[in-house]
Short mmCIF file of C-alpha atoms and ligand atoms in Angstrom, two decimals:
data_model
loop_
_atom_site.label_atom_id
_atom_site.label_comp_id
_atom_site.label_asym_id
_atom_site.label_seq_id
_atom_site.Cartn_x
_atom_site.Cartn_y
_atom_site.Cartn_z
CA UNK G 1 24.36 74.79 68.79
CA UNK G 2 23.18 75.03 72.35
CA UNK G 3 24.87 77.61 74.71
CA UNK G 4 26.10 74.60 76.44
CA UNK G 5 27.40 72.43 73.79
CA UNK G 6 29.23 76.13 72.65
CA UNK G 7 31.50 76.58 76.06
CA UNK G 8 32.63 72.99 76.28
CA UNK G 9 34.13 73.25 72.93
CA UNK G 10 35.49 76.49 73.66
CA UNK G 11 36.55 74.84 76.48
CA UNK G 12 38.13 72.21 75.45
CA UNK G 13 39.87 73.75 72.65
CA UNK G 14 40.98 76.32 74.89
CA UNK G 15 43.02 73.85 76.92
CA UNK G 16 44.34 72.56 74.21
CA UNK G 17 46.25 75.69 73.01
CA UNK G 18 47.14 76.07 76.43
CA UNK G 19 49.03 72.99 76.64
CA UNK G 20 50.70 73.80 73.40
CA UNK G 21 51.97 76.96 74.86
CA UNK G 22 55.83 76.75 74.31
CA UNK G 23 56.69 80.05 75.90
CA UNK G 24 55.56 81.67 78.49
CA UNK G 25 55.06 85.39 75.65
CA UNK G 26 52.38 83.19 73.66
CA UNK G 27 50.98 81.96 77.24
CA UNK G 28 50.40 85.02 78.03
CA UNK G 29 49.13 86.18 74.79
CA UNK G 30 46.27 82.54 75.27
CA UNK G 31 45.09 84.43 78.45
CA UNK G 32 44.84 87.76 77.20
CA UNK G 33 42.54 86.69 74.57
CA UNK G 34 40.80 83.97 76.12
CA UNK G 35 39.80 86.03 79.87
CA UNK G 36 39.81 89.04 78.05
CA UNK G 37 36.35 91.01 77.80
CA UNK G 38 36.77 90.99 74.16
CA UNK G 39 37.20 87.34 74.29
CA UNK G 40 35.19 83.96 73.32
CA UNK G 41 33.30 83.10 77.21
CA UNK G 42 31.63 86.58 76.57
CA UNK G 43 31.01 86.28 73.35
CA UNK G 44 29.67 82.94 74.17
CA UNK G 45 26.79 84.42 76.55
CA UNK G 46 26.14 87.28 74.86
CA UNK G 47 23.44 84.63 73.53
CA UNK G 48 22.33 84.13 77.46
CA UNK G 49 19.32 87.02 76.75
CA UNK G 50 17.46 84.59 74.84
CA UNK G 51 17.47 81.84 77.41
CA UNK G 52 14.84 80.55 79.77
CA UNK G 53 15.10 82.32 83.10
CA UNK G 54 15.82 78.63 84.59
CA UNK G 55 18.89 78.13 82.02
CA UNK G 56 20.20 81.80 82.61
CA UNK G 57 21.93 80.57 86.02
CA UNK G 58 22.98 76.88 84.82
CA UNK G 59 24.83 78.22 82.04
CA UNK G 60 26.09 81.49 84.01
CA UNK G 61 27.43 78.88 86.39
CA UNK G 62 29.22 76.62 83.98
CA UNK G 63 30.55 79.80 82.03
CA UNK G 64 32.52 80.92 85.01
CA UNK G 65 33.72 77.02 85.66
CA UNK G 66 35.14 76.98 82.77
CA UNK G 67 36.76 80.66 83.92
CA UNK G 68 38.98 79.63 86.61
CA UNK G 69 39.49 76.02 85.07
CA UNK G 70 41.51 77.75 82.42
CA UNK G 71 42.24 80.28 85.08
CA UNK G 72 44.01 77.45 87.02
CA UNK G 73 44.81 75.75 83.72
CA UNK G 74 46.98 78.94 82.23
CA UNK G 75 48.82 79.22 85.81
CA UNK G 76 49.57 75.49 85.87
CA UNK G 77 51.43 75.72 82.16
CA UNK G 78 53.10 78.85 83.77
CA UNK G 79 54.82 77.75 86.48
CA UNK G 80 55.56 74.45 84.40
CA UNK G 81 57.58 77.02 81.62
CA UNK G 82 58.80 79.01 84.44
CA UNK G 83 60.45 76.08 86.03
CA UNK G 84 62.07 74.63 81.92
CA UNK G 85 63.18 78.49 81.45
CA UNK G 86 64.94 78.11 84.71
CA UNK G 87 66.30 74.60 84.30
CA UNK G 88 67.34 76.04 80.87
CA UNK G 89 68.95 79.38 81.84
CA UNK G 90 70.60 77.43 85.26
CA UNK G 91 72.12 74.70 82.98
CA UNK G 92 73.98 77.30 80.08
CA UNK G 93 75.20 79.35 83.39
CA UNK G 94 76.33 75.77 84.72
CA UNK G 95 79.84 77.28 86.82
CA UNK G 96 82.91 74.52 87.14
CA UNK G 97 84.13 74.76 90.62
CA UNK G 98 87.12 72.69 89.61
CA UNK G 99 88.85 74.90 87.12
CA UNK G 100 91.64 76.05 88.35
CA UNK G 101 91.31 80.01 88.55
CA UNK G 102 92.95 82.81 87.61
CA UNK G 103 96.17 84.13 89.69
CA UNK G 104 95.07 87.80 90.90
CA UNK G 105 98.25 89.39 91.28
CA UNK G 106 98.62 91.65 94.29
CA UNK G 107 101.17 94.06 95.23
CA UNK G 108 104.80 93.83 96.37
CA UNK G 109 106.31 96.81 98.48
CA UNK G 110 109.35 98.43 96.36
CA UNK G 111 112.48 96.92 96.14
CA UNK G 112 113.75 100.34 98.41
CA UNK G 113 111.53 100.14 101.16
CA UNK G 114 111.76 96.04 101.40
CA UNK G 115 116.00 97.10 102.55
CA UNK G 116 115.14 100.27 104.32
CA UNK G 117 112.67 97.63 106.40
CA UNK G 118 115.27 95.80 106.58
CA UNK G 119 117.60 97.73 107.65
CA UNK G 120 115.49 99.03 109.90
CA UNK G 121 114.79 95.44 112.00
CA UNK G 122 118.34 95.59 112.35
CA UNK G 123 118.39 99.18 114.44
CA UNK G 124 115.02 97.79 116.24
CA UNK G 125 116.80 95.06 116.92
CA UNK G 126 119.26 96.97 118.62
CA UNK G 127 117.30 98.67 120.99
CA UNK G 128 117.00 101.41 118.71
CA UNK G 129 113.74 103.51 118.61
CA UNK G 130 113.25 104.22 114.42
CA UNK G 131 111.89 108.00 114.30
CA UNK G 132 110.30 109.85 111.73
CA UNK G 133 111.19 113.41 110.16
CA UNK G 134 109.82 115.93 107.78
CA UNK G 135 110.60 116.29 104.22
CA UNK G 136 110.15 119.93 103.79
CA UNK G 137 111.79 121.31 106.27
CA UNK G 138 113.36 124.98 107.67
CA UNK G 139 117.16 126.08 107.10
CA UNK G 140 117.39 126.56 110.78
CA UNK G 141 116.81 122.37 111.10
CA UNK G 142 118.49 121.25 107.74
CA UNK G 143 121.69 123.61 107.78
CA UNK G 144 121.68 125.79 111.02
CA UNK G 145 121.75 123.41 113.71
CA UNK G 146 123.09 120.59 112.11
CA UNK G 147 126.37 122.95 112.18
CA UNK G 148 125.96 124.92 108.75
CA UNK G 149 125.38 128.49 109.11
CA UNK G 150 124.32 131.05 106.76
CA UNK G 151 126.71 131.20 103.99
CA UNK G 152 128.96 128.50 105.13
CA UNK G 153 130.92 126.77 101.94
CA UNK G 154 129.74 123.29 103.07
CA UNK G 155 126.54 124.17 102.37
CA UNK G 156 127.76 123.90 98.15
CA UNK G 157 127.41 120.17 98.42
CA UNK G 158 124.03 119.94 99.29
CA UNK G 159 121.93 122.26 97.10
CA UNK G 160 118.69 121.41 97.27
CA UNK G 161 114.68 123.30 96.31
CA UNK G 162 113.60 125.90 97.84
CA UNK G 163 109.86 126.47 98.91
CA UNK G 164 110.77 130.50 100.19
CA UNK G 165 114.23 131.77 101.66
CA UNK G 166 113.88 129.61 104.47
CA UNK G 167 111.63 126.72 103.96
CA UNK G 168 113.06 124.05 101.62
CA UNK G 169 112.88 119.94 101.20
CA UNK G 170 115.19 118.52 103.39
CA UNK G 171 118.68 117.48 101.69
CA UNK G 172 119.08 114.76 104.13
CA UNK G 173 118.09 113.08 107.20
CA UNK G 174 120.33 115.31 109.39
CA UNK G 175 117.83 117.52 111.08
CA UNK G 176 115.73 114.34 112.35
CA UNK G 177 118.82 114.74 115.20
CA UNK G 178 118.20 118.58 116.09
CA UNK G 179 114.83 117.47 116.11
CA UNK G 180 115.37 114.46 118.33
CA UNK G 181 117.74 115.63 120.40
CA UNK G 182 115.99 119.21 121.62
CA UNK G 183 113.25 116.61 122.74
CA UNK G 184 115.10 114.08 125.03
CA UNK G 185 115.04 113.22 128.25
CA UNK G 186 118.03 111.44 129.52
CA UNK G 187 116.77 110.76 132.88
CA UNK G 188 114.83 108.09 130.81
CA UNK G 189 118.33 106.41 128.96
CA UNK G 190 120.71 107.16 126.14
CA UNK G 191 119.13 108.30 122.31
CA UNK G 192 119.45 105.64 120.17
CA UNK G 193 117.08 106.46 117.23
CA UNK G 194 116.91 106.03 113.23
CA UNK G 195 115.35 107.89 110.66
CA UNK G 196 114.84 106.35 107.47
CA UNK G 197 113.23 108.96 104.69
CA UNK G 198 112.81 111.23 101.69
CA UNK G 199 115.52 113.33 100.68
CA UNK G 200 115.95 116.00 97.81
CA UNK G 201 119.04 117.65 95.94
CA UNK G 202 119.67 119.75 93.12
CA UNK G 203 121.98 116.79 91.53
CA UNK G 204 122.77 116.00 87.91
CA UNK G 205 120.58 112.71 87.93
CA UNK G 206 122.91 110.29 86.56
CA UNK G 207 123.56 106.84 87.50
CA UNK G 208 124.40 106.53 90.54
CA UNK G 209 122.70 110.29 92.11
CA UNK G 210 119.18 110.86 92.03
CA UNK G 211 117.61 114.57 92.24
CA UNK G 212 115.21 112.47 95.06
CA UNK G 213 116.93 109.52 96.77
CA UNK G 214 116.61 108.10 100.45
CA UNK G 215 119.02 107.67 103.32
CA UNK G 216 118.83 106.19 106.78
CA UNK G 217 119.93 108.92 109.80
CA UNK G 218 121.33 107.08 112.44
CA UNK G 219 122.50 109.26 116.49
CA UNK G 220 123.18 107.86 119.73
CA UNK G 221 124.00 110.16 122.46
CA UNK G 222 124.89 109.43 126.02
CA UNK G 223 127.30 109.55 128.54
CA UNK G 224 130.57 108.00 127.29
CA UNK G 225 130.11 107.13 123.74
CA UNK G 226 133.30 106.64 121.54
CA UNK G 227 134.26 106.13 117.98
CA UNK G 228 134.94 102.59 118.82
CA UNK G 229 131.45 102.10 120.23
CA UNK G 230 130.10 103.75 116.51
CA UNK G 231 132.70 101.69 114.73
CA UNK G 232 131.42 98.25 115.99
CA UNK G 233 128.35 99.29 115.72
CA UNK G 234 128.35 99.77 112.10
CA UNK G 235 130.76 96.78 111.67
CA UNK G 236 127.61 95.10 113.07
CA UNK G 237 125.40 96.01 111.27
CA UNK G 238 126.98 95.74 108.19
CA UNK G 239 127.97 92.06 108.66
CA UNK G 240 123.80 91.45 109.44
CA UNK G 241 123.61 93.64 106.08
CA UNK G 242 126.30 92.03 103.97
CA UNK G 243 127.56 88.74 106.07
CA UNK G 244 129.22 87.69 108.52
CA UNK G 245 132.69 87.81 106.56
CA UNK G 246 132.34 91.38 106.10
CA UNK G 247 134.97 93.87 107.56
CA UNK G 248 134.44 97.52 108.09
CA UNK G 249 137.07 100.16 107.74
CA UNK G 250 136.52 104.25 108.17
CA UNK G 251 138.55 106.70 106.51
CA UNK G 252 139.21 110.24 107.62
CA UNK G 253 136.17 112.49 106.11
CA UNK G 254 134.95 116.08 106.55
CA UNK G 255 130.89 116.80 107.63
CA UNK G 256 130.28 120.19 109.49
CA UNK G 257 128.27 117.89 112.36
CA UNK G 258 130.99 115.76 113.03
CA UNK G 259 134.02 116.31 114.12
CA UNK G 260 135.39 113.71 113.35
CA UNK G 261 133.59 112.24 110.47
CA UNK G 262 134.52 109.66 108.71
CA UNK G 263 133.57 107.88 105.56
CA UNK G 264 132.93 103.99 106.17
CA UNK G 265 133.86 101.57 103.61
CA UNK G 266 132.93 97.90 103.78
CA UNK G 267 135.16 94.75 102.46
CA UNK G 268 133.33 93.96 99.12
CA UNK G 269 131.26 91.28 99.82
CA UNK G 270 131.70 90.00 96.38
CA UNK G 271 135.12 88.86 95.68
CA UNK G 272 135.63 89.31 99.77
CA UNK G 273 138.26 92.25 98.98
CA UNK G 274 139.80 90.07 96.15
CA UNK G 275 138.84 93.06 93.96
CA UNK G 276 136.24 92.77 91.04
CA UNK G 277 134.08 94.50 89.09
CA UNK G 278 131.57 95.84 92.08
CA UNK G 279 133.61 97.37 94.19
CA UNK G 280 135.78 98.56 91.60
CA UNK G 281 138.94 96.39 92.40
CA UNK G 282 139.56 98.00 95.33
CA UNK G 283 137.83 95.56 97.44
CA UNK G 284 135.84 98.37 99.46
CA UNK G 285 132.25 99.96 99.24
CA UNK G 286 131.81 103.52 100.30
CA UNK G 287 128.38 102.81 102.22
CA UNK G 288 127.70 105.50 104.76
CA UNK G 289 129.44 109.12 105.86
CA UNK G 290 129.66 108.92 109.80
CA UNK G 291 131.31 110.51 112.41
CA UNK G 292 131.39 111.77 116.43
CA UNK G 293 128.76 114.41 117.22
CA UNK G 294 130.07 117.86 116.97
CA UNK G 295 129.89 119.03 120.37
CA UNK G 296 128.57 122.55 119.16
CA UNK G 297 125.34 120.35 117.77
CA UNK G 298 125.21 118.84 121.16
CA UNK G 299 124.91 122.05 122.76
CA UNK G 300 122.80 123.85 120.16
CA UNK G 301 120.41 121.36 121.02
CA UNK G 302 120.01 121.98 124.73
CA UNK G 303 123.02 119.13 125.97
CA UNK G 304 125.82 119.75 127.60
CA UNK G 305 128.56 118.63 125.24
CA UNK G 306 131.22 118.28 129.05
CA UNK G 307 128.66 115.45 129.26
CA UNK G 308 127.52 113.91 126.64
CA UNK G 309 128.80 112.71 123.33
CA UNK G 310 128.00 111.36 120.40
CA UNK G 311 127.75 109.45 117.07
CA UNK G 312 125.80 109.66 114.47
CA UNK G 313 125.84 108.59 110.82
CA UNK G 314 123.76 108.80 107.46
CA UNK G 315 123.48 105.39 104.99
CA UNK G 316 122.22 105.53 101.84
CA UNK G 317 119.75 103.10 100.99
CA UNK G 318 119.75 103.19 97.26
CA UNK G 319 122.78 102.45 96.83
CA UNK G 320 122.84 99.90 99.28
CA UNK G 321 120.28 98.03 97.28
CA UNK G 322 122.46 99.13 94.06
CA UNK G 323 125.36 97.24 95.16
CA UNK G 324 123.19 94.20 96.84
CA UNK G 325 121.50 94.02 92.94
CA UNK G 326 124.26 94.25 90.89
CA UNK G 327 121.62 97.49 89.52
CA UNK G 328 123.70 99.84 87.68
CA UNK G 329 121.32 102.68 87.32
CA UNK G 330 119.74 104.27 90.03
CA UNK G 331 117.31 105.95 87.93
CA UNK G 332 115.69 102.03 87.49
CA UNK G 333 114.26 102.56 90.65
CA UNK G 334 112.46 105.65 89.88
CA UNK G 335 111.17 104.76 86.48
CA UNK G 336 107.66 102.16 87.63
CA UNK G 337 108.57 100.04 84.85
CA UNK G 338 107.18 96.80 85.87
CA UNK G 339 110.00 94.76 84.11
CA UNK G 340 112.20 95.98 86.75
CA UNK G 341 110.47 96.05 89.44
CA UNK G 342 108.81 92.28 89.15
CA UNK G 343 112.40 91.60 90.01
CA UNK G 344 111.82 91.99 93.20
CA UNK G 345 108.49 90.76 94.08
CA UNK G 346 108.59 88.61 97.45
CA UNK G 347 105.27 86.41 97.22
CA UNK G 348 103.23 85.97 94.38
C1 FA5 H 401 125.33 113.28 104.49
O1 FA5 H 401 123.57 113.87 103.97
C2 FA5 H 401 125.46 113.60 105.65
N1 FA5 H 401 124.20 113.69 106.26
C3 FA5 H 401 125.56 111.74 106.31
C4 FA5 H 401 126.03 111.46 107.61
C5 FA5 H 401 124.52 111.89 109.05
C6 FA5 H 401 126.95 112.20 108.18
C7 FA5 H 401 125.77 112.05 109.27
C8 FA5 H 401 127.67 112.45 109.64
C9 FA5 H 401 127.26 112.01 110.50
P1 FA5 H 401 126.53 112.54 102.13
O2 FA5 H 401 126.36 113.43 101.38
O3 FA5 H 401 127.79 111.48 101.95
O4 FA5 H 401 126.22 113.18 103.36
O5 FA5 H 401 125.29 111.68 101.47
C10 FA5 H 401 125.34 110.09 102.56
C11 FA5 H 401 124.83 109.42 101.38
O6 FA5 H 401 123.77 109.45 100.52
C12 FA5 H 401 125.98 108.74 100.61
O7 FA5 H 401 126.58 107.46 101.31
C13 FA5 H 401 124.71 108.34 99.46
O8 FA5 H 401 124.82 106.77 99.91
C14 FA5 H 401 123.82 109.26 99.33
N2 FA5 H 401 123.65 110.05 98.39
C15 FA5 H 401 124.19 111.22 98.49
N3 FA5 H 401 123.37 111.97 96.90
C16 FA5 H 401 123.05 111.40 96.63
C17 FA5 H 401 122.28 111.06 95.29
N4 FA5 H 401 122.44 112.34 94.81
N5 FA5 H 401 121.90 109.75 94.89
C18 FA5 H 401 121.78 108.91 95.57
N6 FA5 H 401 122.34 109.13 96.63
C19 FA5 H 401 123.15 109.87 97.17
#
């Protein structure tokens, strides 16, 4: 067979192989075999040495033509196989955007945060500023400036965790009173603040006591503030928190930093005062401690107690949440049990 005929046959055979290739790897193998240095075309061209000088360039250029034709056929087949592979992959990975999505469960404020924010909103609406205090406090602000000098027996009611002899984790939010009073400029108006935050006590944990809980301190100081202002304010706040029909009553009490001091009860929001398990059949629920700021506390903060008077109160939002939602153990708030916390979810 002439070289020309051999090349023609090789071309026909190769084009057939290329056409029949089913996948890219196979096609690549065909390319390497056909066009490589040891491929059949090179092999056929070895016979060129026996040709005449006239025939040689013709066969040479014919061989080159075949090479480029095969190359082009391979490229075309490659594009075809790639397109087929892509549509196969796309078909396999089709997304059905009409399927319902999987819900992503978002975070939610803790129930105690919700209660505190609700109480904050009530006071902000009444013109109070919100002040942040320190959870790690000095003995000076936590006790002494609250009229609880060293060795005062009332310190026993609020034992705490000491970091050093003079540094402790605060037992109540009352030190914020002293820190705010000593900075207040009365030429700019009355001092009206609340201060929510964590407090700590060396209390034994039980259903109504936790060694870490929350308080919201309240303080108003100005000329002419009286017990009537305290009662009116707390009455309004309790109605906003527990309903318009609530009334409050004040009972005498004792705090070293207020004089006179009171415990404030709110009429039971469940039974309306008739007696039930929430109010332990008394018709009243104890809700906070309060009183008129002791003149000595004012004086220690540089305020003239013959000119200014004030009232203060300290409320336990943990207990408010327990009452509101019928939670019978305060420790539930701190156990991080989702089954408990999810009940207070405000958003999906
Ligand atoms: C005080 O801490 C005063 N500083 C409150 C105060 C402020 C009175 C300003 C007058 C003027 P008391 O120890 O009663 O008071 O605590 C206040 C509230 O904190 C209580 O009514 C109760 O709701 C809450 N509380 C006290 N101890 C615990 C505890 N271990 N666990 C949970 N809540 C508690």
